[in-house]
Tab-separated table of C-alpha atoms in Angstrom:
chain	number	residue	atom	x	y	z
A	1148	MET	CA	-34.803	-30.423	46.388
A	1149	THR	CA	-33.721	-29.158	42.976
A	1150	THR	CA	-33.591	-25.684	41.504
A	1151	GLU	CA	-34.390	-25.089	37.836
A	1152	THR	CA	-34.262	-22.016	35.636
A	1153	GLY	CA	-36.805	-21.201	32.950
A	1154	PRO	CA	-36.701	-18.633	30.132
A	1155	GLN	CA	-38.034	-15.219	31.183
A	1156	LEU	CA	-39.064	-16.673	34.505
A	1157	GLY	CA	-36.150	-16.845	36.880
A	1158	ALA	CA	-35.498	-19.751	39.208
A	1159	TRP	CA	-38.000	-22.166	40.626
A	1160	THR	CA	-37.648	-25.006	43.066
A	1161	VAL	CA	-38.929	-28.572	42.695
A	1162	ARG	CA	-39.570	-30.154	46.084
A	1163	GLY	CA	-41.957	-32.202	48.151
A	1164	THR	CA	-44.957	-30.842	50.015
A	1165	ASP	CA	-47.167	-31.550	53.021
A	1166	ARG	CA	-50.735	-31.471	54.274
A	1167	ASP	CA	-50.732	-27.749	55.042
A	1168	GLU	CA	-49.789	-26.829	51.477
A	1169	TYR	CA	-52.347	-29.144	49.884
A	1170	PRO	CA	-54.968	-26.426	49.163
A	1171	ASP	CA	-52.363	-24.511	47.141
A	1172	VAL	CA	-51.462	-27.697	45.255
A	1173	LEU	CA	-55.109	-28.396	44.534
A	1174	SER	CA	-55.689	-24.845	43.358
A	1175	VAL	CA	-53.051	-25.257	40.638
A	1176	VAL	CA	-54.464	-28.586	39.459
A	1177	MET	CA	-58.077	-27.400	39.365
A	1178	GLU	CA	-57.166	-24.182	37.556
A	1179	ALA	CA	-55.143	-26.099	34.978
A	1180	LEU	CA	-58.018	-28.541	34.384
A	1181	LEU	CA	-60.680	-25.784	34.238
A	1182	ALA	CA	-62.577	-27.261	37.175
A	1183	PRO	CA	-65.418	-25.291	38.788
A	1184	GLU	CA	-64.681	-23.463	42.028
A	1185	GLU	CA	-67.168	-25.492	44.066
A	1186	ALA	CA	-65.381	-28.724	43.092
A	1187	GLU	CA	-62.068	-27.281	44.262
A	1188	GLN	CA	-63.579	-26.211	47.587
A	1189	ALA	CA	-65.158	-29.615	48.168
A	1190	LEU	CA	-61.911	-31.462	47.477
A	1191	ALA	CA	-59.845	-29.089	49.587
A	1192	GLN	CA	-62.075	-29.759	52.575
A	1193	ARG	CA	-61.721	-33.529	52.223
A	1194	ARG	CA	-57.920	-33.667	52.647
A	1195	PRO	CA	-57.273	-37.033	50.975
A	1196	PHE	CA	-54.665	-38.389	53.409
A	1197	ALA	CA	-55.021	-38.776	57.130
A	1198	ASP	CA	-51.280	-38.510	57.769
A	1199	ALA	CA	-48.047	-37.707	55.973
A	1200	GLN	CA	-48.151	-40.916	53.952
A	1201	GLY	CA	-49.499	-39.951	50.552
A	1202	TYR	CA	-48.433	-36.331	50.621
A	1203	ASP	CA	-44.878	-37.585	50.196
A	1204	ARG	CA	-45.806	-38.678	46.653
A	1205	ILE	CA	-46.699	-35.113	45.623
A	1206	LEU	CA	-44.134	-32.830	44.019
A	1207	VAL	CA	-44.488	-29.082	43.594
A	1208	ALA	CA	-42.617	-26.372	41.745
A	1209	THR	CA	-42.449	-22.989	43.498
A	1210	ASP	CA	-41.186	-19.675	42.184
A	1211	ASP	CA	-38.961	-17.155	43.969
A	1212	THR	CA	-41.998	-15.829	45.878
A	1213	HIS	CA	-42.693	-19.377	47.156
A	1214	GLN	CA	-45.935	-19.586	45.178
A	1215	VAL	CA	-46.860	-23.087	43.961
A	1216	ILE	CA	-46.735	-22.871	40.152
A	1217	GLY	CA	-46.790	-26.560	39.214
A	1218	THR	CA	-47.462	-29.958	40.674
A	1219	THR	CA	-47.616	-33.683	39.980
A	1220	ARG	CA	-48.508	-36.692	42.093
A	1221	SER	CA	-48.340	-40.466	41.883
A	1222	LEU	CA	-50.498	-43.146	43.448
A	1223	PRO	CA	-49.047	-46.548	44.468
A	1224	LEU	CA	-51.193	-48.978	42.476
A	1225	GLY	CA	-51.001	-52.760	42.324
A	1226	MET	CA	-51.896	-53.325	38.661
A	1227	THR	CA	-52.224	-56.544	36.694
A	1228	LEU	CA	-49.613	-56.521	33.917
A	1229	PRO	CA	-48.364	-59.293	31.609
A	1230	GLY	CA	-46.471	-61.465	34.057
A	1231	GLY	CA	-48.461	-60.665	37.181
A	1232	VAL	CA	-49.416	-57.914	39.601
A	1233	ARG	CA	-46.810	-55.147	39.652
A	1234	ARG	CA	-46.351	-51.907	41.526
A	1235	VAL	CA	-47.338	-49.105	39.138
A	1236	ALA	CA	-47.155	-45.383	39.869
A	1237	GLY	CA	-50.494	-43.897	38.853
A	1238	VAL	CA	-49.539	-40.371	37.808
A	1239	THR	CA	-52.264	-37.795	38.396
A	1240	GLY	CA	-52.821	-34.275	39.683
A	1241	VAL	CA	-50.565	-32.773	37.018
A	1242	GLY	CA	-50.872	-29.054	36.394
A	1243	VAL	CA	-48.999	-25.798	35.818
A	1244	TRP	CA	-50.282	-22.346	36.737
A	1245	PRO	CA	-51.486	-20.730	33.460
A	1246	THR	CA	-49.022	-17.813	33.605
A	1247	HIS	CA	-46.078	-20.225	33.868
A	1248	ARG	CA	-46.854	-22.609	31.001
A	1249	ARG	CA	-44.346	-23.479	28.264
A	1250	ARG	CA	-41.371	-22.505	30.408
A	1251	GLY	CA	-40.041	-25.873	31.499
A	1252	VAL	CA	-41.897	-26.224	34.817
A	1253	LEU	CA	-43.627	-29.458	33.808
A	1254	THR	CA	-40.401	-30.828	32.350
A	1255	ALA	CA	-38.619	-30.288	35.670
A	1256	LEU	CA	-41.460	-31.965	37.573
A	1257	MET	CA	-41.590	-34.980	35.246
A	1258	ARG	CA	-37.829	-35.479	35.327
A	1259	ARG	CA	-37.750	-35.341	39.129
A	1260	GLN	CA	-40.742	-37.647	39.455
A	1261	LEU	CA	-39.142	-40.311	37.256
A	1262	ALA	CA	-35.930	-40.151	39.267
A	1263	ASP	CA	-37.867	-40.489	42.525
A	1264	LEU	CA	-39.846	-43.472	41.228
A	1265	ARG	CA	-36.686	-45.233	40.137
A	1266	ALA	CA	-35.034	-44.567	43.511
A	1267	ALA	CA	-38.086	-46.124	45.188
A	1268	GLY	CA	-37.772	-49.249	43.040
A	1269	GLU	CA	-40.873	-48.594	40.926
A	1270	SER	CA	-40.440	-49.730	37.323
A	1271	TYR	CA	-43.706	-48.525	35.759
A	1272	ALA	CA	-45.821	-45.388	35.622
A	1273	ALA	CA	-49.263	-44.968	34.074
A	1274	LEU	CA	-51.681	-42.097	33.534
A	1275	TRP	CA	-54.808	-40.918	31.738
A	1276	ALA	CA	-53.722	-38.100	29.436
A	1277	SER	CA	-55.790	-34.923	29.388
A	1278	GLU	CA	-53.759	-33.912	26.326
A	1279	GLY	CA	-52.047	-36.627	24.324
A	1280	SER	CA	-49.498	-34.227	22.847
A	1281	ILE	CA	-47.938	-33.662	26.282
A	1282	TYR	CA	-46.986	-37.027	27.686
A	1283	GLY	CA	-45.342	-38.683	24.707
A	1284	ARG	CA	-42.514	-36.190	25.201
A	1285	PHE	CA	-41.907	-37.628	28.656
A	1286	GLY	CA	-41.728	-41.251	27.534
A	1287	TYR	CA	-45.376	-42.301	27.991
A	1288	GLY	CA	-47.046	-44.300	25.233
A	1289	PRO	CA	-50.785	-44.863	24.576
A	1290	ALA	CA	-51.017	-48.508	25.607
A	1291	THR	CA	-54.771	-49.159	25.777
A	1292	SER	CA	-58.078	-47.869	24.518
A	1293	GLU	CA	-61.611	-48.376	25.759
A	1294	ILE	CA	-65.153	-48.016	24.460
A	1295	GLU	CA	-67.896	-45.559	25.350
A	1296	ALA	CA	-71.189	-46.933	24.088
A	1297	GLY	CA	-74.933	-46.448	24.023
A	1298	ILE	CA	-77.966	-48.319	22.754
A	1299	ASP	CA	-81.692	-47.616	22.576
A	1300	THR	CA	-83.560	-50.191	24.632
A	1301	ALA	CA	-85.934	-50.776	21.708
A	1302	HIS	CA	-82.994	-52.360	19.887
A	1303	ALA	CA	-81.263	-53.980	22.877
A	1304	GLU	CA	-82.590	-57.471	22.344
A	1305	LEU	CA	-80.259	-60.270	23.409
A	1306	GLN	CA	-79.671	-63.407	21.396
A	1307	THR	CA	-81.801	-66.429	22.174
A	1308	LYS	CA	-78.789	-68.760	22.304
A	1309	ILE	CA	-77.175	-67.337	25.408
A	1310	PRO	CA	-76.129	-69.064	28.651
A	1311	ARG	CA	-79.075	-69.634	30.974
A	1312	ASP	CA	-77.855	-72.669	32.865
A	1313	LEU	CA	-78.749	-71.148	36.221
A	1314	ALA	CA	-81.551	-69.101	37.681
A	1315	PRO	CA	-79.447	-66.466	39.461
A	1316	MET	CA	-80.773	-64.068	42.039
A	1317	VAL	CA	-80.658	-60.408	40.981
A	1318	ARG	CA	-80.652	-57.742	43.679
A	1319	LEU	CA	-80.909	-53.959	43.370
A	1320	ALA	CA	-79.506	-52.009	46.328
A	1321	ARG	CA	-77.697	-48.949	47.573
A	1322	PRO	CA	-74.007	-49.583	46.890
A	1323	THR	CA	-73.004	-48.947	50.491
A	1324	ASP	CA	-75.350	-51.725	51.623
A	1325	VAL	CA	-73.642	-54.329	49.426
A	1326	ARG	CA	-70.109	-52.981	49.441
A	1327	THR	CA	-68.537	-56.226	50.660
A	1328	ASP	CA	-70.086	-58.166	47.775
A	1329	LEU	CA	-68.951	-55.520	45.269
A	1330	GLU	CA	-65.409	-55.775	46.606
A	1331	THR	CA	-65.496	-59.567	46.354
A	1332	VAL	CA	-66.533	-59.558	42.689
A	1333	PHE	CA	-64.055	-56.872	41.682
A	1334	SER	CA	-61.149	-58.500	43.508
A	1335	ARG	CA	-61.778	-61.770	41.688
A	1336	ALA	CA	-61.989	-60.057	38.302
A	1337	ALA	CA	-58.915	-57.875	38.901
A	1338	GLU	CA	-56.772	-60.978	39.400
A	1339	GLU	CA	-57.331	-61.947	35.771
A	1340	GLU	CA	-57.942	-58.756	33.795
A	1341	LEU	CA	-54.947	-56.824	32.465
A	1342	GLY	CA	-54.924	-53.158	33.407
A	1343	ARG	CA	-57.057	-53.487	36.534
A	1344	PHE	CA	-55.585	-52.265	39.787
A	1345	ARG	CA	-56.315	-53.371	43.326
A	1346	ARG	CA	-58.694	-51.175	45.296
A	1347	ASP	CA	-58.147	-50.445	48.949
A	1348	ALA	CA	-60.794	-48.923	51.236
A	1349	SER	CA	-60.038	-45.379	50.098
A	1350	TRP	CA	-60.516	-46.349	46.460
A	1351	TRP	CA	-63.881	-47.914	47.170
A	1352	ASP	CA	-64.838	-44.768	49.075
A	1353	ARG	CA	-64.070	-42.815	45.915
A	1354	VAL	CA	-65.888	-45.169	43.542
A	1355	LEU	CA	-69.030	-45.237	45.677
A	1356	ARG	CA	-69.015	-41.594	46.774
A	1357	ASP	CA	-72.444	-40.181	45.966
A	1358	PRO	CA	-73.051	-36.670	47.331
A	1359	PRO	CA	-76.160	-35.025	45.849
A	1360	GLU	CA	-74.194	-31.968	44.743
A	1361	GLN	CA	-72.061	-34.129	42.404
A	1362	ARG	CA	-74.906	-35.999	40.702
A	1363	GLY	CA	-75.938	-33.180	38.396
A	1364	ASP	CA	-79.294	-34.101	36.863
A	1365	ARG	CA	-78.819	-37.796	37.517
A	1366	GLY	CA	-80.316	-39.878	40.265
A	1367	PRO	CA	-78.484	-41.606	43.128
A	1368	LEU	CA	-75.952	-44.346	42.468
A	1369	ARG	CA	-77.448	-47.826	42.416
A	1370	ALA	CA	-75.902	-51.305	42.432
A	1371	VAL	CA	-77.410	-54.354	40.784
A	1372	LEU	CA	-75.799	-57.653	41.789
A	1373	VAL	CA	-76.098	-61.180	40.463
A	1374	TYR	CA	-75.763	-64.107	42.866
A	1375	GLU	CA	-75.177	-67.723	41.848
A	1376	ASP	CA	-75.537	-70.290	44.631
A	1377	ASP	CA	-75.669	-67.332	47.079
A	1378	ALA	CA	-72.240	-66.073	45.945
A	1379	PRO	CA	-71.857	-62.675	44.234
A	1380	MET	CA	-70.726	-63.150	40.626
A	1381	GLY	CA	-71.317	-59.794	38.998
A	1382	TYR	CA	-72.496	-56.223	39.481
A	1383	ALA	CA	-73.216	-52.966	37.715
A	1384	LEU	CA	-73.124	-49.476	39.184
A	1385	TYR	CA	-75.429	-46.997	37.481
A	1386	ARG	CA	-77.492	-43.829	37.677
A	1387	THR	CA	-80.665	-42.839	35.884
A	1388	LEU	CA	-81.278	-39.580	34.058
A	1389	LYS	CA	-84.958	-38.675	33.900
A	1390	LYS	CA	-86.134	-37.023	30.671
A	1391	TRP	CA	-89.783	-36.359	29.826
A	1392	ASP	CA	-91.737	-34.566	27.151
A	1393	ARG	CA	-95.336	-34.698	25.942
A	1394	THR	CA	-94.732	-38.019	24.207
A	1395	GLY	CA	-93.550	-39.731	27.375
A	1396	SER	CA	-90.268	-40.814	28.921
A	1397	HIS	CA	-86.928	-40.560	27.129
A	1398	SER	CA	-84.924	-41.376	30.229
A	1399	GLU	CA	-81.419	-42.808	30.236
A	1400	LEU	CA	-79.574	-45.282	32.405
A	1401	VAL	CA	-75.854	-44.485	32.661
A	1402	VAL	CA	-73.607	-47.391	33.645
A	1403	GLN	CA	-70.546	-46.290	35.580
A	1404	GLU	CA	-69.062	-49.770	35.912
A	1405	ILE	CA	-70.003	-53.331	35.060
A	1406	VAL	CA	-67.992	-56.338	36.281
A	1407	ALA	CA	-68.865	-60.033	36.030
A	1408	THR	CA	-66.945	-63.254	36.533
A	1409	THR	CA	-69.315	-65.696	34.751
A	1410	ALA	CA	-71.236	-65.715	31.477
A	1411	THR	CA	-74.515	-66.118	33.317
A	1412	ALA	CA	-73.799	-63.029	35.407
A	1413	HIS	CA	-73.112	-60.981	32.256
A	1414	VAL	CA	-76.449	-62.043	30.754
A	1415	SER	CA	-78.423	-61.310	33.916
A	1416	LEU	CA	-76.864	-57.866	34.332
A	1417	TYR	CA	-77.628	-56.791	30.763
A	1418	GLU	CA	-81.162	-58.134	30.980
A	1419	HIS	CA	-81.712	-55.966	34.055
A	1420	LEU	CA	-80.188	-52.854	32.503
A	1421	PHE	CA	-82.179	-53.141	29.288
A	1422	SER	CA	-85.513	-53.882	30.976
A	1423	ARG	CA	-85.842	-51.020	33.455
A	1424	ASP	CA	-89.222	-49.343	33.059
A	1425	LEU	CA	-89.241	-45.853	31.508
A	1426	ILE	CA	-85.653	-46.222	30.312
A	1427	THR	CA	-85.256	-45.689	26.563
A	1428	ARG	CA	-81.455	-45.633	26.278
A	1429	VAL	CA	-78.580	-47.270	28.172
A	1430	VAL	CA	-75.150	-45.623	28.125
A	1431	PHE	CA	-71.858	-47.243	29.157
A	1432	ASP	CA	-69.005	-44.983	30.281
A	1433	HIS	CA	-66.313	-47.687	30.000
A	1434	LEU	CA	-66.287	-51.013	28.168
A	1435	PRO	CA	-63.317	-53.167	27.121
A	1436	HIS	CA	-62.649	-54.170	23.518
A	1437	ASP	CA	-63.690	-57.736	24.253
A	1438	THR	CA	-66.908	-56.859	26.078
A	1439	PRO	CA	-69.333	-59.816	26.008
A	1440	LEU	CA	-72.114	-57.355	25.164
A	1441	LEU	CA	-71.063	-57.355	21.508
A	1442	TRP	CA	-71.656	-61.098	21.368
A	1443	LEU	CA	-74.850	-61.104	23.446
A	1444	LEU	CA	-76.746	-58.518	21.388
A	1445	ALA	CA	-78.974	-59.832	18.624
A	1446	ASP	CA	-77.894	-56.870	16.460
A	1447	ARG	CA	-74.523	-55.527	17.568
A	1448	LYS	CA	-74.629	-52.734	14.979
A	1449	ARG	CA	-77.265	-51.044	17.142
A	1450	LEU	CA	-74.628	-50.419	19.809
A	1451	ALA	CA	-73.146	-46.983	19.056
A	1452	ARG	CA	-69.479	-47.097	19.998
A	1453	THR	CA	-66.775	-44.466	20.426
A	1454	LEU	CA	-63.172	-45.538	20.905
A	1455	PHE	CA	-60.995	-43.444	23.216
A	1456	GLU	CA	-57.460	-43.741	24.547
A	1457	SER	CA	-57.240	-44.676	28.195
A	1458	LEU	CA	-54.029	-45.816	29.907
A	1459	TRP	CA	-50.682	-44.401	28.866
A	1460	LEU	CA	-47.778	-46.496	30.132
A	1461	ARG	CA	-44.201	-45.452	30.919
A	1462	LEU	CA	-41.349	-47.879	31.539
A	1463	VAL	CA	-39.386	-46.264	34.366
A	1464	ASP	CA	-36.859	-49.111	34.417
A	1465	VAL	CA	-36.628	-50.717	30.954
A	1466	PRO	CA	-34.507	-53.802	31.776
A	1467	THR	CA	-36.614	-54.667	34.824
A	1468	ALA	CA	-39.908	-54.164	32.968
A	1469	LEU	CA	-38.812	-56.310	30.028
A	1470	SER	CA	-37.437	-59.056	32.269
A	1471	GLU	CA	-40.624	-59.261	34.382
A	1472	ARG	CA	-42.958	-59.599	31.413
A	1473	THR	CA	-44.183	-62.885	29.958
A	1474	TYR	CA	-44.218	-63.374	26.180
A	1475	ALA	CA	-46.334	-65.298	23.685
A	1476	THR	CA	-43.314	-66.811	21.924
A	1477	PRO	CA	-39.555	-67.021	22.590
A	1478	PHE	CA	-37.411	-64.406	20.870
A	1479	GLU	CA	-34.034	-62.727	20.992
A	1480	VAL	CA	-33.423	-59.099	20.048
A	1481	ARG	CA	-30.993	-56.252	20.597
A	1482	LEU	CA	-32.765	-52.946	21.209
A	1483	GLU	CA	-31.348	-49.441	21.092
A	1484	VAL	CA	-33.532	-47.354	23.386
A	1485	SER	CA	-33.589	-43.558	23.539
A	1486	ASP	CA	-34.886	-41.913	26.707
A	1487	ARG	CA	-34.393	-38.193	27.212
A	1488	TYR	CA	-35.865	-37.974	30.703
A	1489	ALA	CA	-34.635	-41.256	32.208
A	1490	PRO	CA	-31.061	-41.555	30.924
A	1491	TRP	CA	-30.467	-44.778	32.850
A	1492	ASN	CA	-32.716	-46.485	30.255
A	1493	ALA	CA	-30.899	-45.108	27.233
A	1494	GLY	CA	-28.514	-47.467	25.459
A	1495	ARG	CA	-28.400	-50.901	23.914
A	1496	TRP	CA	-30.106	-53.894	25.522
A	1497	HIS	CA	-29.821	-57.562	24.638
A	1498	VAL	CA	-33.148	-59.273	25.366
A	1499	LYS	CA	-33.459	-63.048	25.352
A	1500	ALA	CA	-36.998	-64.085	26.238
A	1501	ASP	CA	-39.287	-67.073	26.507
A	1502	THR	CA	-42.860	-67.540	27.710
A	1503	GLU	CA	-41.816	-67.206	31.364
A	1504	GLY	CA	-39.809	-63.965	31.200
A	1505	ALA	CA	-36.619	-62.507	29.802
A	1506	ARG	CA	-32.973	-61.925	30.508
A	1507	VAL	CA	-31.987	-58.336	29.748
A	1508	GLN	CA	-28.375	-57.171	29.666
A	1509	ALA	CA	-26.536	-54.112	28.390
A	1510	THR	CA	-24.635	-54.715	25.148
A	1511	ASP	CA	-22.345	-52.880	22.758
A	1512	GLN	CA	-23.238	-55.052	19.763
A	1513	ALA	CA	-25.091	-53.800	16.697
A	1514	CYS	CA	-28.827	-53.541	17.311
A	1515	ASP	CA	-31.828	-54.976	15.470
A	1516	LEU	CA	-34.231	-52.143	16.331
A	1517	SER	CA	-33.953	-48.514	17.471
A	1518	LEU	CA	-36.906	-46.907	19.216
A	1519	ASP	CA	-37.928	-44.414	21.865
A	1520	VAL	CA	-38.981	-45.602	25.320
A	1521	SER	CA	-42.501	-44.271	24.631
A	1522	HIS	CA	-42.962	-46.886	21.897
A	1523	LEU	CA	-41.992	-49.655	24.305
A	1524	GLY	CA	-44.543	-48.325	26.788
A	1525	ALA	CA	-47.256	-48.260	24.138
A	1526	ALA	CA	-46.548	-51.854	23.100
A	1527	TYR	CA	-45.951	-53.306	26.564
A	1528	LEU	CA	-49.535	-54.376	27.350
A	1529	GLY	CA	-49.824	-56.217	24.050
A	1530	GLN	CA	-52.648	-54.177	22.535
A	1531	GLU	CA	-50.750	-51.627	20.408
A	1532	PRO	CA	-48.368	-53.240	17.866
A	1533	LEU	CA	-45.113	-51.583	16.896
A	1534	LEU	CA	-45.802	-52.088	13.201
A	1535	GLY	CA	-47.695	-48.800	12.932
A	1536	ALA	CA	-44.761	-46.854	14.388
A	1537	LEU	CA	-42.428	-48.608	11.953
A	1538	ARG	CA	-44.584	-47.700	8.964
A	1539	ALA	CA	-44.761	-44.113	10.213
A	1540	GLY	CA	-40.967	-43.935	10.296
A	1541	LEU	CA	-40.852	-43.358	14.056
A	1542	ILE	CA	-38.744	-46.433	14.818
A	1543	THR	CA	-35.902	-47.945	12.797
A	1544	GLU	CA	-35.621	-51.625	11.969
A	1545	HIS	CA	-32.003	-52.588	11.297
A	1546	THR	CA	-32.706	-56.321	10.978
A	1547	PRO	CA	-35.688	-57.109	8.719
A	1548	GLY	CA	-38.497	-58.934	10.479
A	1549	THR	CA	-37.576	-57.740	13.973
A	1550	VAL	CA	-40.783	-55.750	14.506
A	1551	ALA	CA	-42.975	-58.611	13.322
A	1552	ARG	CA	-41.254	-61.030	15.702
A	1553	LEU	CA	-41.455	-58.589	18.602
A	1554	ASP	CA	-45.123	-57.787	17.984
A	1555	THR	CA	-45.917	-61.502	17.958
A	1556	ALA	CA	-44.104	-62.047	21.248
A	1557	LEU	CA	-45.716	-59.019	22.934
A	1558	HIS	CA	-49.255	-59.791	21.763
A	1559	ARG	CA	-51.964	-60.572	24.304
A	1560	PRO	CA	-55.357	-61.943	23.204
A	1561	ASP	CA	-57.032	-60.301	26.212
A	1562	PRO	CA	-56.986	-56.509	25.735
A	1563	ALA	CA	-56.021	-54.514	28.806
A	1564	PHE	CA	-58.794	-52.567	30.537
A	1565	CYS	CA	-58.633	-50.172	33.472
A	1566	GLY	CA	-62.139	-48.701	33.557
A	1567	VAL	CA	-61.399	-46.071	36.222
A	1568	VAL	CA	-59.859	-42.656	35.661
A	1569	PHE	CA	-57.320	-41.857	38.362
């Protein structure tokens, strides 16, 4: 337990919490995120953890009246990173009571959380940023982006030269009736796709949760699956939104998630989505940069796309994170890293890497590149090059060519994709 002091506020305490205090924690988060009252009440009644395990990953800040004025939480995720599946702290549930903003409460929570993660041996943290201006200060970097897309079915024709080697079976069902098959497909895909994290039973409960009061104007959640030789190879989860006027139907199909492990499964899923009767537009909430849809469409320009930032990554333990990563080419570099909130990372590091990993040691020699830990986090997944930060004057290259060599070594041809907000 730590005690902090904020300007014009007095002292507050940063500490852990428990099941009984959870409604107060939730109240702060929902107020900070402008959530409706009925959503707060529904979540408070659910109580996400059956026992103490889970609540011990929540931190709160309380004032001198013992009121909860801030909170943050982390989820233990097994995420696919360059080099393999790693334990990643999924940071979520971050909020400060509106009357206590801009007074250092969040800073105290973030600093304590990073120290706790390091003590637990966790070298990475990731989050979805509600406000991008906040988390860069705490060492997080925007490491991936995803695509929100939509297309009118009148223009959703697929190319004629597409894989049709098999005649797969396509099944439409309630997701709960085919949950085992959904889990099988996702587990296989998550082994290969950067940014995916493993889903336990509670995560699947969340993904498939479908209470009528949370659907809005949309219909119930549906699952379409593709089977090849009786084995599930792909699925899509979607809802329909019925819209009518005097000219007929203008209804939409909204895809929550689409996952496939073969080219044939991709084709069969899109053919189903684009051929539903009465549907005039299909919308995708999350697509990766390398989505096969762009190559399957006869006219890809018809797919309206909006790019948005998704995962922000934070290296909690820089030498461990750099040593565990695999690289596209061998390289050697001396980095000077600044890290205001995790001082154990700050300093000079000699990195000697090859395609299997790296050896990272502290050094007092002159460095080739100076940068903040947030820039390392942004570049770590291989999608965001450091060159932009160099051109912006945010990092300093002491040895010419260092950034180009490092970007080449960090690059991954397969863009990371999470697809689920946590």
